[in-house]
Every structure is written in C-alpha cells, then in structure tokens.
GROMACS .gro file of C-alpha atoms in nm:
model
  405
    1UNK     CA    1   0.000   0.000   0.000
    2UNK     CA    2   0.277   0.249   0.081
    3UNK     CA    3   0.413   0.137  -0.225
    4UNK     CA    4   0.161   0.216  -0.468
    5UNK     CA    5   0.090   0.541  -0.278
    6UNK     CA    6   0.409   0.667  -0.346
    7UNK     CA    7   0.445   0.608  -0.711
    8UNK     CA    8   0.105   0.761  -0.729
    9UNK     CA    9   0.198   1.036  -0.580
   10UNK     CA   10   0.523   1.071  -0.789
   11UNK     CA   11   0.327   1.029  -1.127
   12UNK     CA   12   0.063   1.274  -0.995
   13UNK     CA   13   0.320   1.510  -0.956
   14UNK     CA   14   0.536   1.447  -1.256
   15UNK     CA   15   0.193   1.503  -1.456
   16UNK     CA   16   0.160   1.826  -1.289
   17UNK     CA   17   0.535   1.927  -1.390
   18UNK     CA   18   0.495   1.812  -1.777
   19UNK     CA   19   0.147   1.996  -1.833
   20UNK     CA   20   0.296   2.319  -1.649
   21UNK     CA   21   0.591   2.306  -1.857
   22UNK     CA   22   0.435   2.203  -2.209
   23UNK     CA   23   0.242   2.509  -2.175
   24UNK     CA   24   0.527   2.742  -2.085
   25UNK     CA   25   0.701   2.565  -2.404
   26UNK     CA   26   0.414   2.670  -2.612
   27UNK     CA   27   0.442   3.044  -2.536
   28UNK     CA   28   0.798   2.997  -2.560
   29UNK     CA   29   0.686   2.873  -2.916
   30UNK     CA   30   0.552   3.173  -2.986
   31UNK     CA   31   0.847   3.408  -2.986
   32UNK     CA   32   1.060   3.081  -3.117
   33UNK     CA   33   1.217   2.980  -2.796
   34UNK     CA   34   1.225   2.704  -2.520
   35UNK     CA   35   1.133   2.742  -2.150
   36UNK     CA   36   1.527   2.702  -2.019
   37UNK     CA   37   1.341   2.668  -1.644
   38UNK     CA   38   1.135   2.410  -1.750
   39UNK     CA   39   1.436   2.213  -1.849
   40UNK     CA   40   1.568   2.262  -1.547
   41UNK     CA   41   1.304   2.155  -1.367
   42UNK     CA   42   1.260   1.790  -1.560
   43UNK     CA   43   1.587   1.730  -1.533
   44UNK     CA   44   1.621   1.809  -1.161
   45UNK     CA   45   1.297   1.627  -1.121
   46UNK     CA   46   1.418   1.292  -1.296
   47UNK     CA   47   1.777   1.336  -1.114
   48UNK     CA   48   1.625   1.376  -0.791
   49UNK     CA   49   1.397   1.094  -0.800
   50UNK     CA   50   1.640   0.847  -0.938
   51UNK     CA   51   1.938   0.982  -0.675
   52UNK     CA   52   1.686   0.941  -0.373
   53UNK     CA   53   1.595   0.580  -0.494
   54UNK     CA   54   1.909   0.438  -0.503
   55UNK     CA   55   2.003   0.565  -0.128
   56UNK     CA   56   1.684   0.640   0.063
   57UNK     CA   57   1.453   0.364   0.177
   58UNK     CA   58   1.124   0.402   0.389
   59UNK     CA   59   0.937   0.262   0.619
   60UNK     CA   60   0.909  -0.086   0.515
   61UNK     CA   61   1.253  -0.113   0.462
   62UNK     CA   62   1.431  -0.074   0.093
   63UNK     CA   63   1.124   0.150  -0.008
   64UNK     CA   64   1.208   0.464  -0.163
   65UNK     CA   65   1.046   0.765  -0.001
   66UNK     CA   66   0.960   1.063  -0.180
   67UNK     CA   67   1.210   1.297  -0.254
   68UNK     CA   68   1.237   1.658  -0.119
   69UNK     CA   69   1.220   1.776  -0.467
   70UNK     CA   70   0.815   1.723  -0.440
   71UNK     CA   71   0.745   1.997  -0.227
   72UNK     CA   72   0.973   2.253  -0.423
   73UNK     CA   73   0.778   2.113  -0.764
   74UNK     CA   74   0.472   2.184  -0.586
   75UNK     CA   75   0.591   2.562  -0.480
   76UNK     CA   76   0.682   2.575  -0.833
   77UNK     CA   77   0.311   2.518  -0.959
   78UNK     CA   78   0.141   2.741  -0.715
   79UNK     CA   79   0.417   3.023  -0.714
   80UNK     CA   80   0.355   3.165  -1.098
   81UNK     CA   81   0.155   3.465  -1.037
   82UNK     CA   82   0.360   3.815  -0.968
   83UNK     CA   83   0.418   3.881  -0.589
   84UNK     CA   84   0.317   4.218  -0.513
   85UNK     CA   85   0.254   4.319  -0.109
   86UNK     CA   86   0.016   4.573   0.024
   87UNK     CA   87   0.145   4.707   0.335
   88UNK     CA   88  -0.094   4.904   0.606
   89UNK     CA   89   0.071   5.125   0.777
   90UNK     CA   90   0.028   5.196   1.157
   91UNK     CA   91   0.098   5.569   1.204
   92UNK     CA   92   0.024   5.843   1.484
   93UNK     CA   93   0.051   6.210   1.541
   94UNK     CA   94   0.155   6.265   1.199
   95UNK     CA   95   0.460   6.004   1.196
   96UNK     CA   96   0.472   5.618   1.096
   97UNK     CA   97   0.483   5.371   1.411
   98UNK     CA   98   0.834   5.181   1.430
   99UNK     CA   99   0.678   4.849   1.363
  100UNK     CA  100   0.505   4.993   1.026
  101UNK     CA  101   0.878   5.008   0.908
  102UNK     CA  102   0.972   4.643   1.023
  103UNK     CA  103   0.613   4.531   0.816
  104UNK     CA  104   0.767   4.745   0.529
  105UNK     CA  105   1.161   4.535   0.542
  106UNK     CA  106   0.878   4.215   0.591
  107UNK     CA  107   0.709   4.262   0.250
  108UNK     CA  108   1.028   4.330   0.073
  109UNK     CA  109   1.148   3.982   0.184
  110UNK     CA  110   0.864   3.823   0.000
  111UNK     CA  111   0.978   3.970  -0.359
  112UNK     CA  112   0.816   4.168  -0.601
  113UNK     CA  113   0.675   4.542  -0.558
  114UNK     CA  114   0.588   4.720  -0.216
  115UNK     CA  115   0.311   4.934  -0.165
  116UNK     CA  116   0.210   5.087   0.162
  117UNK     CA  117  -0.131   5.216   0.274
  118UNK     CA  118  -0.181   5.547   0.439
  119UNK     CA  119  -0.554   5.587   0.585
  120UNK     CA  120  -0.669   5.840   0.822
  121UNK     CA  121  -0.725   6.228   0.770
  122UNK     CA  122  -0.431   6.505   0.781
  123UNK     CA  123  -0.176   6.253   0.614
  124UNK     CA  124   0.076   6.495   0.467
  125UNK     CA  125   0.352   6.427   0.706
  126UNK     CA  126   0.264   6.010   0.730
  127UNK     CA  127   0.271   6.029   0.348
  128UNK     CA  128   0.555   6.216   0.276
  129UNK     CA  129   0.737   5.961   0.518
  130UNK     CA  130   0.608   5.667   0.351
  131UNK     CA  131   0.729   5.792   0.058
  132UNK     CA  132   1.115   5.797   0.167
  133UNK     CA  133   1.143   5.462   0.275
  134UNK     CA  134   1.373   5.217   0.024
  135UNK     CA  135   1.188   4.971  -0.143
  136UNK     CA  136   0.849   5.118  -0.146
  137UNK     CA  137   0.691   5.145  -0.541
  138UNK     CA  138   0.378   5.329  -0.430
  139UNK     CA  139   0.197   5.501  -0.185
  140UNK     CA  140  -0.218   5.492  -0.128
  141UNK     CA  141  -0.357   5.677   0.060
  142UNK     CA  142  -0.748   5.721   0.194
  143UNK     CA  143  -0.888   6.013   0.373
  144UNK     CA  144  -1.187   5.961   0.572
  145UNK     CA  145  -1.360   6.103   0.864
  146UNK     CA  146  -1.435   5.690   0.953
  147UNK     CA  147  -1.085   5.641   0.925
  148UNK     CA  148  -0.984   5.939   1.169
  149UNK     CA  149  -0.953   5.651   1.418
  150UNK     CA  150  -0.755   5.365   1.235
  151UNK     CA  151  -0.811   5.221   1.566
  152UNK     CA  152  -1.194   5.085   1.403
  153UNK     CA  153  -1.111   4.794   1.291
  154UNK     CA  154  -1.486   4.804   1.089
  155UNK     CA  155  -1.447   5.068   0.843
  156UNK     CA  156  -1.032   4.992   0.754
  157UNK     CA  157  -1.142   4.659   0.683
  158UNK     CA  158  -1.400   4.739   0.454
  159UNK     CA  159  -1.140   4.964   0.282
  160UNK     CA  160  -0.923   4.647   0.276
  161UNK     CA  161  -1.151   4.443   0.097
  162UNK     CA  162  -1.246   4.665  -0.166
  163UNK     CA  163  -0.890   4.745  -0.235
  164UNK     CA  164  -0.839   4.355  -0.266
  165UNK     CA  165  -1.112   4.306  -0.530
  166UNK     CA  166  -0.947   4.620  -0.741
  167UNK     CA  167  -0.588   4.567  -0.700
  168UNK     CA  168  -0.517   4.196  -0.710
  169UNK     CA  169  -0.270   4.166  -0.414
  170UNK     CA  170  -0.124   3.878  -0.327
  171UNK     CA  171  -0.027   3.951   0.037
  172UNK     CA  172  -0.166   4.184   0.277
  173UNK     CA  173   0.067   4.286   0.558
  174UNK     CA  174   0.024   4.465   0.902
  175UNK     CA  175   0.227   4.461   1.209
  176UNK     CA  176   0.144   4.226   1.469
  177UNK     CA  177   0.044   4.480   1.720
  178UNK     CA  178  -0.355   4.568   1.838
  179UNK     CA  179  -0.392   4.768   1.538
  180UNK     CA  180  -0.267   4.432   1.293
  181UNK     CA  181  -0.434   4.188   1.450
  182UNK     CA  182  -0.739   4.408   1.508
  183UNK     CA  183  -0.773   4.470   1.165
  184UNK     CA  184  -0.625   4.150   0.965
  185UNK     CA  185  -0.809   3.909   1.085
  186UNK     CA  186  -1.162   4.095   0.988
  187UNK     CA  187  -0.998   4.161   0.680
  188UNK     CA  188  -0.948   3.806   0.617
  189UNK     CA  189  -1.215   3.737   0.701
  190UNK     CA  190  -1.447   3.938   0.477
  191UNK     CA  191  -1.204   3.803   0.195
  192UNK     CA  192  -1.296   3.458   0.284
  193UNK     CA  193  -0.946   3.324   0.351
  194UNK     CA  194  -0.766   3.189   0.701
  195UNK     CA  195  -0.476   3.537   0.808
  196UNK     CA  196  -0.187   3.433   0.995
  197UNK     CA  197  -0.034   3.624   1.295
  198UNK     CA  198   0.332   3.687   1.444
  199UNK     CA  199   0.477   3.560   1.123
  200UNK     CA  200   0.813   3.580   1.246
  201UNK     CA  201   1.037   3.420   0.923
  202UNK     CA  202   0.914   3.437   0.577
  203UNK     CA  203   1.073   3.123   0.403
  204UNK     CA  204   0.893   3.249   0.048
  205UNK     CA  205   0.644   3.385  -0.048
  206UNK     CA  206   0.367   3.123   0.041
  207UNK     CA  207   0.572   2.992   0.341
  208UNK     CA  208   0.594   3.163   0.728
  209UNK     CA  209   0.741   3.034   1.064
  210UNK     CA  210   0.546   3.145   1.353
  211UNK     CA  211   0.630   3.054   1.717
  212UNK     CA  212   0.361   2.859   1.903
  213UNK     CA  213   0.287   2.708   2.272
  214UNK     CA  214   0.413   3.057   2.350
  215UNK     CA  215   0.700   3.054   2.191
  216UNK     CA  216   0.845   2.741   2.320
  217UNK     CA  217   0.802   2.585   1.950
  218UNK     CA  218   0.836   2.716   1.553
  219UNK     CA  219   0.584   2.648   1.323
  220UNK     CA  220   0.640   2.650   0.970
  221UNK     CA  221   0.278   2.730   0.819
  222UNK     CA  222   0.209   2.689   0.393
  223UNK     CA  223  -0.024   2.923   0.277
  224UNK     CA  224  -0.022   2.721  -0.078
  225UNK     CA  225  -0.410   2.653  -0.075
  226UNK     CA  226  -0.527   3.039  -0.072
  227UNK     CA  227  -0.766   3.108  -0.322
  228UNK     CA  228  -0.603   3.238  -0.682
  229UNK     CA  229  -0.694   3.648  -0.649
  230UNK     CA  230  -0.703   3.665  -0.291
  231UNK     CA  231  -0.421   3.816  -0.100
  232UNK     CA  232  -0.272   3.649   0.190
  233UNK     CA  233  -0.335   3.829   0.529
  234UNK     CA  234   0.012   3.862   0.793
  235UNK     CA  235   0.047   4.021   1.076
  236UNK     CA  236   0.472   4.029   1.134
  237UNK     CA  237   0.648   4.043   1.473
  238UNK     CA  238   0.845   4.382   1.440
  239UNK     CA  239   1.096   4.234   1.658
  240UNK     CA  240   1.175   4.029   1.396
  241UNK     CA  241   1.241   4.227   1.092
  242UNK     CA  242   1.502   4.510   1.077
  243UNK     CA  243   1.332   4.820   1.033
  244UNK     CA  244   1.315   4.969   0.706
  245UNK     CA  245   1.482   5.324   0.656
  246UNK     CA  246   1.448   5.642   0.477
  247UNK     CA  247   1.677   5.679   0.198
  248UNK     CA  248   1.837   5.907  -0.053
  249UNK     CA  249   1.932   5.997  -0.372
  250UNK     CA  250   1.628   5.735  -0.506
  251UNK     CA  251   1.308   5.811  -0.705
  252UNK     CA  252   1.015   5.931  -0.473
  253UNK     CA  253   0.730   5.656  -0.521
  254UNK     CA  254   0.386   5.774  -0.675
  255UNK     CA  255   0.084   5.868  -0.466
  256UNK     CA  256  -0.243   5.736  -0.531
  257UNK     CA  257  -0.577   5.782  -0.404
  258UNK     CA  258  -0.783   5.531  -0.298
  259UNK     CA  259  -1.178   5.598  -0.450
  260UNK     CA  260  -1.320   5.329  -0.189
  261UNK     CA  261  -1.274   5.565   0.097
  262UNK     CA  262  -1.554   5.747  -0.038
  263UNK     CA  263  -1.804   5.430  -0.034
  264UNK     CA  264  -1.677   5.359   0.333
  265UNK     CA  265  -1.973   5.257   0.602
  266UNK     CA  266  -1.872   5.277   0.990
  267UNK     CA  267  -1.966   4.866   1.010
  268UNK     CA  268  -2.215   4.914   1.370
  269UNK     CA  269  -1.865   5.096   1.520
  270UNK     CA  270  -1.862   5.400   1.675
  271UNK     CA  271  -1.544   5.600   1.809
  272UNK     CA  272  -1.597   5.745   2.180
  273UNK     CA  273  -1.304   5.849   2.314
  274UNK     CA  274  -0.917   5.774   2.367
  275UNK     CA  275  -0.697   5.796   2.697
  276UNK     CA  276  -0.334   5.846   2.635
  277UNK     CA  277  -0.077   5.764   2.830
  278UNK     CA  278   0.174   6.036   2.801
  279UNK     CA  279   0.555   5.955   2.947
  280UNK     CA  280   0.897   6.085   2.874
  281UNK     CA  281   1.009   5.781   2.861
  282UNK     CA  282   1.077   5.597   2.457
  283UNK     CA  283   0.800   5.357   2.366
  284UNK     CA  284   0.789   4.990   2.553
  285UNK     CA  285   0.775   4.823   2.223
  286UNK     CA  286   1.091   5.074   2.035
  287UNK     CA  287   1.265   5.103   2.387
  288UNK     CA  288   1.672   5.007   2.353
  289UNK     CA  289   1.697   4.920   2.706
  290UNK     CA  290   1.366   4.772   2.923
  291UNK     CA  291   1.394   4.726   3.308
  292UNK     CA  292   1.069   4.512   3.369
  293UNK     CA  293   0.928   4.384   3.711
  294UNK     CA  294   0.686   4.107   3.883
  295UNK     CA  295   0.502   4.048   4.170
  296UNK     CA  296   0.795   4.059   4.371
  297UNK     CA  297   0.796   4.415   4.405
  298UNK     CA  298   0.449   4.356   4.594
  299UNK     CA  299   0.365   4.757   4.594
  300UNK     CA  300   0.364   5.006   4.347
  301UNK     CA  301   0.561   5.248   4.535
  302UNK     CA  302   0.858   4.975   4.503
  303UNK     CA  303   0.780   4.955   4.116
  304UNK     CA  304   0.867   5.308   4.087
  305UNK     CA  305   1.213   5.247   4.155
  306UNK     CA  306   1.247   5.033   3.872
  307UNK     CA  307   1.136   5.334   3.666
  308UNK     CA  308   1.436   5.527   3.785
  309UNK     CA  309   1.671   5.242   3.753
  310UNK     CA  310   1.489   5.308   3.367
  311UNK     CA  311   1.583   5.671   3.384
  312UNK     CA  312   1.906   5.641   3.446
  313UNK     CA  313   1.956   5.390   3.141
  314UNK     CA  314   1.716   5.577   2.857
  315UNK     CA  315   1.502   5.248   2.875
  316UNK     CA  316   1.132   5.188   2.926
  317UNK     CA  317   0.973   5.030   3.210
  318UNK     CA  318   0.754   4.702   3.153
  319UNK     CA  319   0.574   4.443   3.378
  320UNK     CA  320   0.471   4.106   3.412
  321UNK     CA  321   0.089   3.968   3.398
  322UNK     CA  322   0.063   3.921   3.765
  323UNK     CA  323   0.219   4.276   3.842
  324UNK     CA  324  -0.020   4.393   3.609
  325UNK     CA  325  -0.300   4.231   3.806
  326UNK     CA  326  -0.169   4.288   4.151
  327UNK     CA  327  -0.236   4.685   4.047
  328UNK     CA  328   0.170   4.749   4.034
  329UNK     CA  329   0.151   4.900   3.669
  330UNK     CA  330  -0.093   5.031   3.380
  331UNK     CA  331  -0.213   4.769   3.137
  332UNK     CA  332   0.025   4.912   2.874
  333UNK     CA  333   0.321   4.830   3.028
  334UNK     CA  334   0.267   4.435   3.020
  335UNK     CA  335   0.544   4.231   2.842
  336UNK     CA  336   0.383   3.869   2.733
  337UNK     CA  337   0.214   3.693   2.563
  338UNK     CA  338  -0.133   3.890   2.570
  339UNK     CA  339   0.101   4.201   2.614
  340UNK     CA  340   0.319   4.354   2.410
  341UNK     CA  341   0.652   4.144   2.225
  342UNK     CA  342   0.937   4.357   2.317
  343UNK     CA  343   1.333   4.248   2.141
  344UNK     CA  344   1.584   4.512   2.339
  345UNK     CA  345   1.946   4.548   2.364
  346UNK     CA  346   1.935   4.486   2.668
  347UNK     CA  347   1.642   4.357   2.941
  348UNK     CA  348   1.612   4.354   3.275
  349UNK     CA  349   1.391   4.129   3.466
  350UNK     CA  350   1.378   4.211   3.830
  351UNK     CA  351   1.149   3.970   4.050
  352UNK     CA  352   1.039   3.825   3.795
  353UNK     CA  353   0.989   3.428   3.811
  354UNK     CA  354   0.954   3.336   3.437
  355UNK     CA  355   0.685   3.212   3.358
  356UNK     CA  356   0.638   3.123   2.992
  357UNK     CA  357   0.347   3.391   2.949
  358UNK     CA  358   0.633   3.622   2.994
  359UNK     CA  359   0.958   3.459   2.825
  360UNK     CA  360   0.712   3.422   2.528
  361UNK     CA  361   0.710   3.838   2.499
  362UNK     CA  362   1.103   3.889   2.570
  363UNK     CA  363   1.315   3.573   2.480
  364UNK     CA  364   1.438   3.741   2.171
  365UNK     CA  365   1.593   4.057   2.329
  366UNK     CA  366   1.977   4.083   2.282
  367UNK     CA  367   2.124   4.069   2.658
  368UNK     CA  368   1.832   3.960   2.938
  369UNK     CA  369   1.928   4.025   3.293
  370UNK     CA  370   1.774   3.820   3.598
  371UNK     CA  371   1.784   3.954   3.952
  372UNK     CA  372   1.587   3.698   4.214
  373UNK     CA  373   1.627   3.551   4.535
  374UNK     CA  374   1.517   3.206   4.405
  375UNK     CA  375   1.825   2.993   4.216
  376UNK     CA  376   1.593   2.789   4.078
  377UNK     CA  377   1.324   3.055   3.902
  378UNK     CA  378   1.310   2.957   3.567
  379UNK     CA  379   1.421   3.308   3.446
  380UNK     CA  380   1.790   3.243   3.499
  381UNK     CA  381   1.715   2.972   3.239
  382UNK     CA  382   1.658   3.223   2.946
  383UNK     CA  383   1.890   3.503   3.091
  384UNK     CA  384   2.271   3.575   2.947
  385UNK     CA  385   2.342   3.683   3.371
  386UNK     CA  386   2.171   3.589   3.676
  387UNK     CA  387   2.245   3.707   4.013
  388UNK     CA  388   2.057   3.523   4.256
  389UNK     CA  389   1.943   3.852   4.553
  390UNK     CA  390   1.746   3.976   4.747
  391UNK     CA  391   1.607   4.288   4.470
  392UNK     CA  392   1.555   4.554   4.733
  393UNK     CA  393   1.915   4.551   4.838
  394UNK     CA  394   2.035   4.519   4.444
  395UNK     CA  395   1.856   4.757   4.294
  396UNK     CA  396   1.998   5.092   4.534
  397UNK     CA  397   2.335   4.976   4.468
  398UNK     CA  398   2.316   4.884   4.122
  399UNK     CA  399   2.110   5.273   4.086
  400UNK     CA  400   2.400   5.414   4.284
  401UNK     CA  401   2.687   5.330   4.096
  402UNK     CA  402   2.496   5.421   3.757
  403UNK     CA  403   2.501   5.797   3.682
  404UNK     CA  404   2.220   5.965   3.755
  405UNK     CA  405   1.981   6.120   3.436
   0.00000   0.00000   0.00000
C-alpha cells in the first residue's frame, strides 16, 4: 500500500510538472524559444527521483520515499503569479509607528513590488514619510472622517476588501500589534481566507514560521491553498524584521488615491473616546533598554524604583501579567504573551519568576538580565546573567553606581 501510494503520488506530480511546462514551451513557441526553467526543472525532477531511490529507503525497509524535490515542484506550480505586497501602515501624530517600518523590510522579503497604505485624515507628514522609505513602489492613501480613528477595525477593513477586489494583491501585511491583529483578521475574514499572525520568518512567499505554545516551538505554516486572487493576510512580529529606513538619492514613489474611501460605512462601530498615556520615557515596544518587574515588588511604590533604575539607562519600564493584576503598573506596560513582544538590547527582569506567558514576549531581546532571590526561578534559564538577591538591596546599589539622568 505504501508502495503504490508513493508512485502515485510521484506520477501525480510528474503530470503536474509536464502539463505546467508544455504550456510554458508553447508560449515559448511563440516568440521561437524554449522554457530554459522548465528544463531545469525535468531534469532536476528525474535526477532527484532516481538519486533518492538508489540511497533512501522508507518505512518498510528498501522502499524509496519521496524525494524533497516534491514539495519545491509543488511551490513551483502554485508560485507563478507576480508577488506584489500591500502594506498598512500603523501611524500616529503625523509620523509612521516603528513596527510599520519592520512590516515594510517584511514585504520586501517576499519579492516583487511594495506598496504601503496610508488611511486616516491630515496625512501629509505620514505620506511624505512613507514615501522615503527604500523599497516602497507606491503610496495609497485614503482620507476619511471613519478612518480618523484607524483604531476601528470596521471601516479599515471594509477599505481592505475593496482594495483587494481592485488591485489583485497577493499579500496583505500589518504589524502584529492591536492595530494588525485588530484589523487582519476581519480583513481576512471578509475576503474569505484563514490570516496568519506573528509571522516571524518568511521562508517564500507562500511559506511563514510562527512561534507557538508561546514561543516554546516554531511552526512552519504553507499558505499554498489560498484562493487564486485573494491576497494572503500577515500580521509580522516587528521584533523580527530590521526596520526599514528612509533613503536618498532614489526616485520618490507615486501617490495614489484610494476611491473606496468614499463608499466607506462605519460597520455598527462607533469612536468614543481615547486615553493616552503620556511619558517621557521611549516607547515599551521601540525602547533600547527595558527594566521590567513582577510580583515581587508587591507595591507600586517599590515599582517606581524600577522606573528610575529606567531613567538612568534611557530604557522603558515594563511588567509582568501578575504585576499587572496585583495593580503594580498600567495595562500598557505588560510584556507577554497577551502584552506587548518587546526584542531590546538589553532587558532587565527584576522579581520576575519566568513564567512562559512572559519569556514568550522577551526571549528574543539581545542581553536579558535576571535579579531573584530564588536559584531555581526559571528566568535564569533564558537570561545571558543571573544574580541570585534579594532585589531591594540590588537595585539601590546597582542605581548608585549608575550615573544619575
């Protein structure tokens, strides 16, 4: 049985290869030449198969298994249409967001041409930005009085969706942050397709690795059944993709203007209000340096210390779940996995037990620092230095001998 399921496989598949090709040889024809990659690809094919025979056997012993070279002929069937990557841009204040730049250097790995998606009202600055950025071929842009809030997931979807049916993108991508996976996932799933979140490695362009069980595993995740004409939805981790920068001396991209804003309905959403949060301090999620806390710190009067331990190094301040809960800091401050991913030069997790809620949010930063009194706290198994302490004798040493901001 395993057998005659293989070779069926292996004719289905060579079947697939000689139709393809034959009709790349006919337009070939045309203009009185040969498809050279079709060549290629027999020959590799028939190489392949006959090199893996002679040394691979399977599972009931002297069997050949299938070679590699199926799933890269399969890629090769579904991969024939032009990539070409919408990006929606996260902006505020009149300036992109940081991860908008990392979605940007995300697209460009897939291939083909980059566009980016400006929506909101009073976009002359966010455009004009967009527009210096390497690597970006165009620039849309939708003014709306529903899209004054990009925050409404309702109404940018919409916009989404009709820009899909016009355009013909093959990939949709937003930032995995509460605006991206707000807005993707609707997107997706007024498009009828399946998005995928914290794409954090694109393999090509129908192929993503995404960490899973909270970042204690990789999954590598084909997108090769989408529907022909409907884009693929990802939301990238930012921490994951070298932000893209503005550069010089190159051709300023076109601007176009989306008609669909026009047609745009609010969806049953309605904006209220927004609180924000204003600090001196750089952004949680941009920071270079993060000096985070737990439940350790049991008040919040003790958590503001770790704010001028934060000071004193130009970082941000961040938090654990339970801190979170206990009262010790704001919502917004939460490093996790339902908070925000953070990827610093250098983190500092004081009382904090390490749990993998938490790891999943900060494993990836460059240098992680563990301060607790228990030698056995799973932290110290993630961190580049441990020093097993009590924190409230650490911390006014370690702020004294750092110069004060």
């Amino acid at each position: 049985l395993y057998v005659k399921k293989v070779d069926s496989v292996r004719v289905r598949i060579e079947k697939d290869i000689d139709a393809y090709c034959s009709q790349l040889d006919r337009q070939k024809g045309s203009s009185g030449g040969k498809s050279g990659a079709c060549t290629m690809w027999r020959a590799l094919w028939g190489v392949s198969t006959r090199a893996h025979a002679q040394r691979a056997t399977g599972p009931m012993g002297g069997v050949p298994c299938l070679p590699a070279t199926i799933n890269k002929a399969v890629l090769f069937s579904t991969q024939t249409s032009k990539v070409s990557t919408l990006v929606v841009a996260e902006h505020a204040e009149g300036s992109l967001k940081s991860a908008s730049l990392s979605a940007v250097s995300a697209a460009q790995e897939l291939g083909g041409e980059v566009h980016i998606l400006v929506a909101g009202t009073q976009l002359g600055g966010v455009v004009e930005a967009a527009r210096k950025l390497q690597g970006v071929g165009k620039v849309l842009t939708a003014e709306s009085n529903l899209l004054e809030n990009s925050l409404l997931a309702e109404p940018m979807a919409e916009l989404l969706s009709a820009i899909a049916h016009r355009m013909k993108y093959t990939h949709f991508v937003a930032p995995a942050t509460t605006f991206g996976k707000n807005l993707l996932p609707r997107t997706a799933a007024l498009l009828d397709t399946s998005p995928l979140n914290d794409v954090s490695r694109i393999i090509d362009s129908r192929t993503f690795v995404r960490p899973i069980y909270a970042g204690d595993a990789l999954a590598t995740v084909s997108m090769a059944d989408t529907k022909e004409g409907v884009p693929i939805c990802l939301t990238v981790r930012s921490s994951s993709f070298t932000p893209a920068s503005a550069g010089s001396g190159h051709d300023m991209p076109p601007i176009e203007e989306c008609g669909e804003a026009a047609a745009l309905t609010s969806g049953g959403s309605e904006f209220v209000s927004r609180e924000v949060t204003t600090s001196e301090r750089p952004e949680l999620s941009t920071a270079r340096v993060v000096v985070a806390g737990g439940r350790a710190l049991k008040t919040k009067a003790n958590f503001e210390v770790l704010g001028e331990l934060a000071d004193q190094l130009g970082g941000a301040v961040g938090a654990t779940r339970a801190a979170v809960d206990m009262g010790l800091a704001a919502n917004d401050l939460q490093v996790g996995q339902t908070g925000k991913v953070v990827a610093p030069e250098l983190y500092f997790a004081v009382g904090i037990s390490g749990a993998i809620q938490h790891t999943a949010g900060m494993q990836d930063s460059k240098t992680i620092v563990a301060i607790n009194s228990d030698p056995e706290a799973p932290i110290f198994k993630v961190a580049d230095y441990g020093l097993v302490a009590d924190l409230f004798e650490v911390l006014p040493e370690l702020s004294a001998k750092l110069p004060k901001k």
